[in-house]
XYZ file of C-alpha atoms in Angstrom:
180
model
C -94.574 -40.682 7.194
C -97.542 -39.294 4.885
C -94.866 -36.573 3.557
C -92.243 -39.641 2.690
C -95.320 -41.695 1.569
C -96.412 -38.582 -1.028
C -92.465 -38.288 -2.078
C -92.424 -42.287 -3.270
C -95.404 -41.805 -4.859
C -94.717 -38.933 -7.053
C -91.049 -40.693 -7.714
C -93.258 -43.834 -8.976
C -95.740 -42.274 -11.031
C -93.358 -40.389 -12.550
C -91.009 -43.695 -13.401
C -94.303 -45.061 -14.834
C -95.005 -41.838 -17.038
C -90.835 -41.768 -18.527
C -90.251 -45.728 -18.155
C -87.010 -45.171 -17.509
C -84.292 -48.062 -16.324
C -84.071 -47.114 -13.043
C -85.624 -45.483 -10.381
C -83.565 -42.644 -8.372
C -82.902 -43.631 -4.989
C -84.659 -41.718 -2.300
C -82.438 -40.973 1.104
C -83.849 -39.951 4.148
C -81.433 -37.179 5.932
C -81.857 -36.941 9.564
C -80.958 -34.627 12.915
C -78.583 -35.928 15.530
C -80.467 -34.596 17.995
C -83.564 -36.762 17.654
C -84.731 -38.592 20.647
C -84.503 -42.501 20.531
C -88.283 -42.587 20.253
C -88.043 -40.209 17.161
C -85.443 -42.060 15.538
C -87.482 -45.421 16.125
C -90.239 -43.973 14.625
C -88.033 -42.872 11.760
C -86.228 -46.406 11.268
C -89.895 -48.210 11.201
C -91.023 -45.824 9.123
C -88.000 -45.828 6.571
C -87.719 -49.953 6.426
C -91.573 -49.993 6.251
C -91.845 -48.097 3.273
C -88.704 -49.325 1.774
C -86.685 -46.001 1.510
C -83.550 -47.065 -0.420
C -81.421 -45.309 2.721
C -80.789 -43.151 5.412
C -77.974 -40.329 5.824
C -76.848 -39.557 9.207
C -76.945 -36.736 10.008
C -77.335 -33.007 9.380
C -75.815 -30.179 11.865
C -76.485 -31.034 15.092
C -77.919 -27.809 17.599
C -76.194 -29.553 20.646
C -73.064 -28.049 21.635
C -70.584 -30.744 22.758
C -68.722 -29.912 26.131
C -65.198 -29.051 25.220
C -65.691 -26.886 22.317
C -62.896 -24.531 22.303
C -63.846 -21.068 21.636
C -67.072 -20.235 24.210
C -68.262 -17.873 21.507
C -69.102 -20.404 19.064
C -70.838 -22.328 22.001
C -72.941 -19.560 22.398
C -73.939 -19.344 18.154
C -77.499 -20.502 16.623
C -77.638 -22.730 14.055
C -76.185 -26.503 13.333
C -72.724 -27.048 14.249
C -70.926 -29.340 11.745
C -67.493 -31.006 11.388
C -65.284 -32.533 13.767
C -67.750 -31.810 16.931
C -70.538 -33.905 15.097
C -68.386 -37.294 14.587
C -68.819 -38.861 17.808
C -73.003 -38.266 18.212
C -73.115 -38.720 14.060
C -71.216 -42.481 14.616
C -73.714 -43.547 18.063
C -76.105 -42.806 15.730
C -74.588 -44.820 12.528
C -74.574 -47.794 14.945
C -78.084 -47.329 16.390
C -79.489 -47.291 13.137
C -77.260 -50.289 11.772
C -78.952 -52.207 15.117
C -82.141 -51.373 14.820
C -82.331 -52.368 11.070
C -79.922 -55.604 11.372
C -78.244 -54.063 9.013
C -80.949 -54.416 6.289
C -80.350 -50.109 5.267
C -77.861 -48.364 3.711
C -76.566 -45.735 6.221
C -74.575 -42.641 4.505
C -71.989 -41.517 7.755
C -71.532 -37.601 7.422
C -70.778 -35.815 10.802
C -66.515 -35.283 11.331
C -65.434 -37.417 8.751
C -61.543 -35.569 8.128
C -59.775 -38.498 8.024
C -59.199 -42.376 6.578
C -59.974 -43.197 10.428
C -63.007 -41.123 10.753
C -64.334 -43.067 7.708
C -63.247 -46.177 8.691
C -65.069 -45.604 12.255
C -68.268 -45.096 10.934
C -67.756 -48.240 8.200
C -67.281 -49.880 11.572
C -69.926 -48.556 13.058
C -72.626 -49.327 10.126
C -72.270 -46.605 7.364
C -72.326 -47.940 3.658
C -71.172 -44.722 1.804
C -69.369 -41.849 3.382
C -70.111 -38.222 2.824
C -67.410 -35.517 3.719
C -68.071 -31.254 3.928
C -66.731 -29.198 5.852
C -63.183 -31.005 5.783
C -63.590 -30.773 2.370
C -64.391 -27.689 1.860
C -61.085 -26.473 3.936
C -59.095 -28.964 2.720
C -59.803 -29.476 -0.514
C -60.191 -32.885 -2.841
C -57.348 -34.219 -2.377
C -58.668 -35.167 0.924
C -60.632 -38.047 -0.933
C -57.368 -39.262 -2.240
C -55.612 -39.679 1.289
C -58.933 -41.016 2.971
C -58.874 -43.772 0.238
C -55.366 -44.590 0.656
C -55.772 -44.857 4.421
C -59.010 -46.290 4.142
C -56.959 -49.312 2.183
C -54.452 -49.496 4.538
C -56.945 -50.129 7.337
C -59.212 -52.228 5.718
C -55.518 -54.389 4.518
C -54.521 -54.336 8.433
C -57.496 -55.430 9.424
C -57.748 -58.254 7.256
C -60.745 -56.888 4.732
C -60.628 -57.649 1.074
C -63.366 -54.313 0.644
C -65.495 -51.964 2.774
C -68.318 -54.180 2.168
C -66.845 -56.758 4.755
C -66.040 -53.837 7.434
C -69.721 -52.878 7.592
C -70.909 -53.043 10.605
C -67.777 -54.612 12.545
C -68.437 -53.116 15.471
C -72.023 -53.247 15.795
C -73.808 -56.661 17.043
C -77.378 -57.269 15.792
C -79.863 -59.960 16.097
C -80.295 -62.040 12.991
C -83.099 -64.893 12.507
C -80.060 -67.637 11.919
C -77.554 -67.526 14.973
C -79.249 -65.330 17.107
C -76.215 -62.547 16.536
C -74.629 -61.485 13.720
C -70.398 -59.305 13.267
């Protein structure tokens, strides 16, 4: 928190100083393998101090059961892609929960696909951020994910991805008690 707490700070002084228009966002990028406790502490910290959002997540250390070649299994260092999107979404609607959907939530973790998107959309993710599919196969991946992304949002009866937030996520609102 005091680290966070020193960043908006320095980001306001400095907005004072230049006077400029607007003020850069700041993100807070977190593990998948925090404990709930840790990511509580995170959320209340994040909402507290009004961080504009929070990107889940990073490389995860865990190693998923089923991961096809034992050597990589065996490897240091965050695993990424397609073995991240099912702990990266839990998290997505966690985080979507536990603010009532009151943060913007940047899904990253196994997104390859309109459907992979359009599962963590679901699951409370306002922006999407893709990698390692990218990076193997290429940009026009972001061309088919938006064209599929359409097509769901269409067959699902959405007008834009702002409606789909959160779908699949209830949370407790003030008003009716729940909310999606």
């Amino acid at each position: 928190a005091d680290l966070l707490e020193h960043v908006i700070a320095i980001r306001d002084a400095t907005l004072k100083e230049l006077s400029p228009k607007g003020r850069p966002p700041i993100l807070v990028k977190i593990s998948p393998d925090l404990t709930d406790e840790e990511l509580a502490d995170i959320v209340t910290t994040c909402m507290r101090l009004s961080v504009d959002g929070i990107v889940i997540s990073n490389t995860t250390i865990q190693r998923p059961h089923g991961l096809l070649e034992q050597q990589v299994a065996m490897q240091e260092g965050g695993l990424s892609g397609p073995p991240l999107k099912n702990i990266s979404t839990s998290i997505i609607q966690k985080v979507y929960r536990m603010t009532n959907g009151r943060l913007v939530i940047v899904g990253v973790g196994g997104v390859s696909s309109a459907e992979d998107a359009y599962d963590k959309i679901r699951a409370g993710a306002s922006l999407i951020e893709l990698y390692t599919a990218l990076a193997y196969e290429g940009p026009a991946l972001i061309r088919k994910i938006k064209i599929g992304l359409s097509e769901l949002l269409q067959r699902d009866g959405f007008q834009s991805v702002q409606e789909a937030i959160g779908k699949d996520v209830f949370v407790s609102t003030s008003q009716d008690g729940m909310r999606n």
